[in-house]
Coordinates of C-alpha atoms in Angstrom, one line a residue:
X1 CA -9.7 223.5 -18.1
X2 CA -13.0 222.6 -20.1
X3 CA -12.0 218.9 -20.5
X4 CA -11.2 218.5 -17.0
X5 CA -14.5 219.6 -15.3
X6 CA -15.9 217.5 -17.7
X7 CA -13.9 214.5 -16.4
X8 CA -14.6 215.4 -12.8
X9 CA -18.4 215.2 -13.5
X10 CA -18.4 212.1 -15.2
X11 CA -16.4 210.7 -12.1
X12 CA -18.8 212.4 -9.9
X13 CA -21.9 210.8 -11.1
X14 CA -21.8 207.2 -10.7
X15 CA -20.9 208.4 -7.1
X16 CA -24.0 209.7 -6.5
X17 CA -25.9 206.9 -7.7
X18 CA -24.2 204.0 -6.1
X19 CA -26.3 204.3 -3.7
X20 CA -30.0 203.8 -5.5
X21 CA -27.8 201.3 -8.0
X22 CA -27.2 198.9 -5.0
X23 CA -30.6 199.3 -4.3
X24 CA -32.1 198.3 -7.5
X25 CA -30.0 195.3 -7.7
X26 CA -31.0 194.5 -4.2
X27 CA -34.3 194.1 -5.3
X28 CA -33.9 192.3 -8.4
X29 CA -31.5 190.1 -6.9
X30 CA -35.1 189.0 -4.8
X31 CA -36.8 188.0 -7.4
X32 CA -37.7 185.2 -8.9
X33 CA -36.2 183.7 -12.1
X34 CA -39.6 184.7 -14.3
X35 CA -39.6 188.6 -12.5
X36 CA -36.3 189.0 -14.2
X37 CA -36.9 187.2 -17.4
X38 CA -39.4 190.1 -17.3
X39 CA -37.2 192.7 -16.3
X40 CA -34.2 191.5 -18.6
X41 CA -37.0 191.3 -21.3
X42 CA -37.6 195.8 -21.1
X43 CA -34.4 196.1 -21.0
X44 CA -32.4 195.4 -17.6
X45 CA -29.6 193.9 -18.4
X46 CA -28.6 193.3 -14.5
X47 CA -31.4 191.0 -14.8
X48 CA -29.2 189.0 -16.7
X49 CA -26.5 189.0 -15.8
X50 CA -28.4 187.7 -12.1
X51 CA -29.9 184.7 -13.8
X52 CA -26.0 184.2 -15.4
X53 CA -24.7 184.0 -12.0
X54 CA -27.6 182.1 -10.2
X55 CA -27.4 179.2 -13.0
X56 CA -24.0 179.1 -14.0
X57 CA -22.8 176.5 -11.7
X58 CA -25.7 174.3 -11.8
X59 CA -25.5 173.9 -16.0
X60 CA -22.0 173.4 -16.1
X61 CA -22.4 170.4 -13.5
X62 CA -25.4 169.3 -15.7
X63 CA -23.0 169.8 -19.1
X64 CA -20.3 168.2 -17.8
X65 CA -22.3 165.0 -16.2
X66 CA -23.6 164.6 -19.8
X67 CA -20.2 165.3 -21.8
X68 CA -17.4 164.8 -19.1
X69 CA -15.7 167.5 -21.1
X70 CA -14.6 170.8 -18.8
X71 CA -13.6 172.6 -22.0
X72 CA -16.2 171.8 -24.0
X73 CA -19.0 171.8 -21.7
X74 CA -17.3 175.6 -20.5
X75 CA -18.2 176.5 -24.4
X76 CA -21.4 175.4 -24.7
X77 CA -22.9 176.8 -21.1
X78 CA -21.5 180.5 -23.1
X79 CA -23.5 179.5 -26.0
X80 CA -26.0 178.7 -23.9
X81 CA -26.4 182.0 -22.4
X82 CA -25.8 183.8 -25.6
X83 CA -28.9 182.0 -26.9
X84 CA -31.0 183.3 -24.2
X85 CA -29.5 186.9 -24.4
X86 CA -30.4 186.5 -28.3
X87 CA -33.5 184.9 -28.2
X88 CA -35.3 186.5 -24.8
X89 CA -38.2 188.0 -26.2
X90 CA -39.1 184.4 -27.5
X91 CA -39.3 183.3 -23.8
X92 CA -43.3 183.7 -22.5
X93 CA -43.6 183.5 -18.9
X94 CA -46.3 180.5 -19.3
X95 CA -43.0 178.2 -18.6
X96 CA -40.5 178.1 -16.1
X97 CA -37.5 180.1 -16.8
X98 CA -35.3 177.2 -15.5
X99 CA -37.1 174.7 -18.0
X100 CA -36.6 176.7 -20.9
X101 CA -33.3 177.3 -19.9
X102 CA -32.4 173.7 -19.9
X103 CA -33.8 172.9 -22.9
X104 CA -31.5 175.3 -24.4
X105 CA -28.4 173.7 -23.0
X106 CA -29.7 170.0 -23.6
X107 CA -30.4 170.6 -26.9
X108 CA -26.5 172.0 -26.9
X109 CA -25.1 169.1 -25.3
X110 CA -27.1 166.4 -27.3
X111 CA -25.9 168.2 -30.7
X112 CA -22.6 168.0 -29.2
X113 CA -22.8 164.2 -28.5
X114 CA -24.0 163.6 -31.9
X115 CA -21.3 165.2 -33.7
X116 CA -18.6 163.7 -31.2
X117 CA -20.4 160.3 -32.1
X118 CA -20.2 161.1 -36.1
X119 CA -16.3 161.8 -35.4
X120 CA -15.6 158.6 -33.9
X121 CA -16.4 155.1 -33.7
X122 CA -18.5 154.4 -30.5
X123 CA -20.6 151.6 -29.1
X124 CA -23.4 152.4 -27.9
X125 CA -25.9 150.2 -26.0
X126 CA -29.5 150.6 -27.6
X127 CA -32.6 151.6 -26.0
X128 CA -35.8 150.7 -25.6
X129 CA -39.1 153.2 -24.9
X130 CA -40.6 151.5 -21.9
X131 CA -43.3 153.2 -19.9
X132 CA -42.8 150.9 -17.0
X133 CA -42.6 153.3 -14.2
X134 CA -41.0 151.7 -10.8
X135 CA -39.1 153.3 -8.3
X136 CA -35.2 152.0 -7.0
X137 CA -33.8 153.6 -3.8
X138 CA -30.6 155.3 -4.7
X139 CA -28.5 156.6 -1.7
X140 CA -28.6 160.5 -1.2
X141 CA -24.9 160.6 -1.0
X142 CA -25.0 159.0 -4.6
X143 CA -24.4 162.1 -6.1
X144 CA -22.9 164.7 -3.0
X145 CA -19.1 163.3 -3.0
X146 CA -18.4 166.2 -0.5
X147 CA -19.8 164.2 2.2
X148 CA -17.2 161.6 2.0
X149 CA -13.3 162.2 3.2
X150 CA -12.2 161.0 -0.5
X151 CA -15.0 163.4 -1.9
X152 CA -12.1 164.2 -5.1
X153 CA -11.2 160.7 -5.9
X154 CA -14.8 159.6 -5.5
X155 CA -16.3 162.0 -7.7
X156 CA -13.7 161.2 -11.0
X157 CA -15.1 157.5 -10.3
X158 CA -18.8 159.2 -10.3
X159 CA -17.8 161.1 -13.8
X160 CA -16.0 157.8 -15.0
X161 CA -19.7 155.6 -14.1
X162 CA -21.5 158.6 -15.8
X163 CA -19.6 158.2 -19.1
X164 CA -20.3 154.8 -19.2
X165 CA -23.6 154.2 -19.2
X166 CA -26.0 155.0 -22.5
X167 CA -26.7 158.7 -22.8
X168 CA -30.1 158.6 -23.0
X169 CA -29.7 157.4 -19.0
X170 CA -27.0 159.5 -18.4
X171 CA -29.0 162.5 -18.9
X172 CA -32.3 162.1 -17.4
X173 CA -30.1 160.9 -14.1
X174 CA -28.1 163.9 -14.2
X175 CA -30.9 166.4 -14.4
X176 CA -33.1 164.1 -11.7
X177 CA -30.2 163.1 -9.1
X178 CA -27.7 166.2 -9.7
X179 CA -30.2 169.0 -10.4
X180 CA -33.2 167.9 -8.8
X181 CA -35.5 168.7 -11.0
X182 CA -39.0 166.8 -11.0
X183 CA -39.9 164.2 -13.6
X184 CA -42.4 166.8 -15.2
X185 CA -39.6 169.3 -16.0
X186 CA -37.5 166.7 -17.3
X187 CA -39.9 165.5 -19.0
X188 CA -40.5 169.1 -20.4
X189 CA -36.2 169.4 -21.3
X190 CA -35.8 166.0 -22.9
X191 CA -39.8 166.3 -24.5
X192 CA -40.1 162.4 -23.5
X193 CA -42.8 160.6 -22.1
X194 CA -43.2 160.9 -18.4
X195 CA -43.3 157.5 -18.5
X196 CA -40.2 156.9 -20.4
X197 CA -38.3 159.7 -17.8
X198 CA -39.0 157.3 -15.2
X199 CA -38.2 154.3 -16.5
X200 CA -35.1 155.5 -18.1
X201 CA -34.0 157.4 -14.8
X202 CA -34.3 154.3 -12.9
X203 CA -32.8 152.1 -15.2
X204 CA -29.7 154.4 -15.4
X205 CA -29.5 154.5 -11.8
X206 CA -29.2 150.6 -11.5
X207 CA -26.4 151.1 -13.7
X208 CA -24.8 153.2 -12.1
X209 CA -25.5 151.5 -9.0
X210 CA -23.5 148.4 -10.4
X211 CA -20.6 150.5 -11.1
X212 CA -20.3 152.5 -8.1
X213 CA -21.2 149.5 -5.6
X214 CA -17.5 149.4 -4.3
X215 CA -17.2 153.4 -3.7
X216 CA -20.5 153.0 -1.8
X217 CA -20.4 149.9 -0.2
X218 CA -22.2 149.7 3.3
X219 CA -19.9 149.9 6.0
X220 CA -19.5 147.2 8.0
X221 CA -20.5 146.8 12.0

């Protein structure tokens, strides 16, 4: 009889606080990415596990535009947010959370590239630092295939142009044109020169440009 009214106020409990626990994660679910850095930081772990949900889908689009490897790139966004469970109290609020948090997976995915490269035998075109900074237009449906009745078969294409072109473009074009991020932050991620992000961004996007021309050919009147 003991160990069942023990039972029944064990069960009994978390009834009584669902309502203030929906609460609080009401309110952390409002605020920004630094508030619950802060919060995760004492020792709320919901805090976490919002940030988890809120970037989840966002790196994995970023991993895979750099890798094109679902499996891989589903390995390293875990180890990705392993690293900031592990390593939050290193995080100081003087930088964005989302900066720092791409750093962590960039750093992930260029490791990854290298040791992929160090496997096998790949060609890769060489680049130059320039500091030219110009600007090419680049359609806004570029990089939203959804907008497009063959959204599927157009984004493989869009993953097949990605993988072709250097990395060192393939990157800064991913985190400009896919995550919108400004040149500042990716400068921040990549720790290039600002004007080396814009040079390299535009010159991927020409690229890429080239090889897309017939999925995004103008129509014609």
């Amino acid at each position: 009889m003991l160990h069942r009214t023990r039972i029944v106020k064990k069960t009994q409990r978390p009834r009584s606080e669902e309502p203030e626990q929906q609460d609080r994660l009401a309110l952390l679910q409002q605020m920004s990415d630094e508030d619950l850095m802060e919060q995760f930081q004492a020792g709320t772990v919901e805090a976490f596990n919002i940030l988890v949900e809120r970037y989840s889908e966002r790196l994995m689009h970023y991993l895979y535009g750099f890798l094109g490897d679902a499996r891989r790139c589903e390995d390293l966004l875990q180890e990705t947010f392993l690293r900031v469970y592990r390593n939050r109290h290193s995080y100081q609020r003087i930088a964005k959370f989302s900066t720092w948090l791409y750093t962590i997976a960039g750093n992930l995915a260029r490791s990854e590239y290298r040791k992929r490269k160090r496997r096998r035998v790949y060609s890769i075109q060489s680049v130059n630092r320039d500091d030219e900074e110009y600007e090419i237009a680049l359609p806004d449906e570029t990089f939203a295939p959804d907008k497009h009745a063959e959204s599927i078969i157009q984004d493989k294409y869009i993953q097949e142009a990605l993988r072709s072109i250097p990395p060192d473009f393939r990157e800064v074009v991913v985190l400009r044109d896919v995550q919108q991020l400004t040149y500042e932050e990716i400068a921040q991620i990549t720790g290039l020169p600002m004007g080396t992000v814009k040079s390299r961004i535009n010159r991927g996007r020409t690229k890429l440009q080239a090889l897309l021309k017939d999925i995004y050919a103008p129509e014609e009147v």
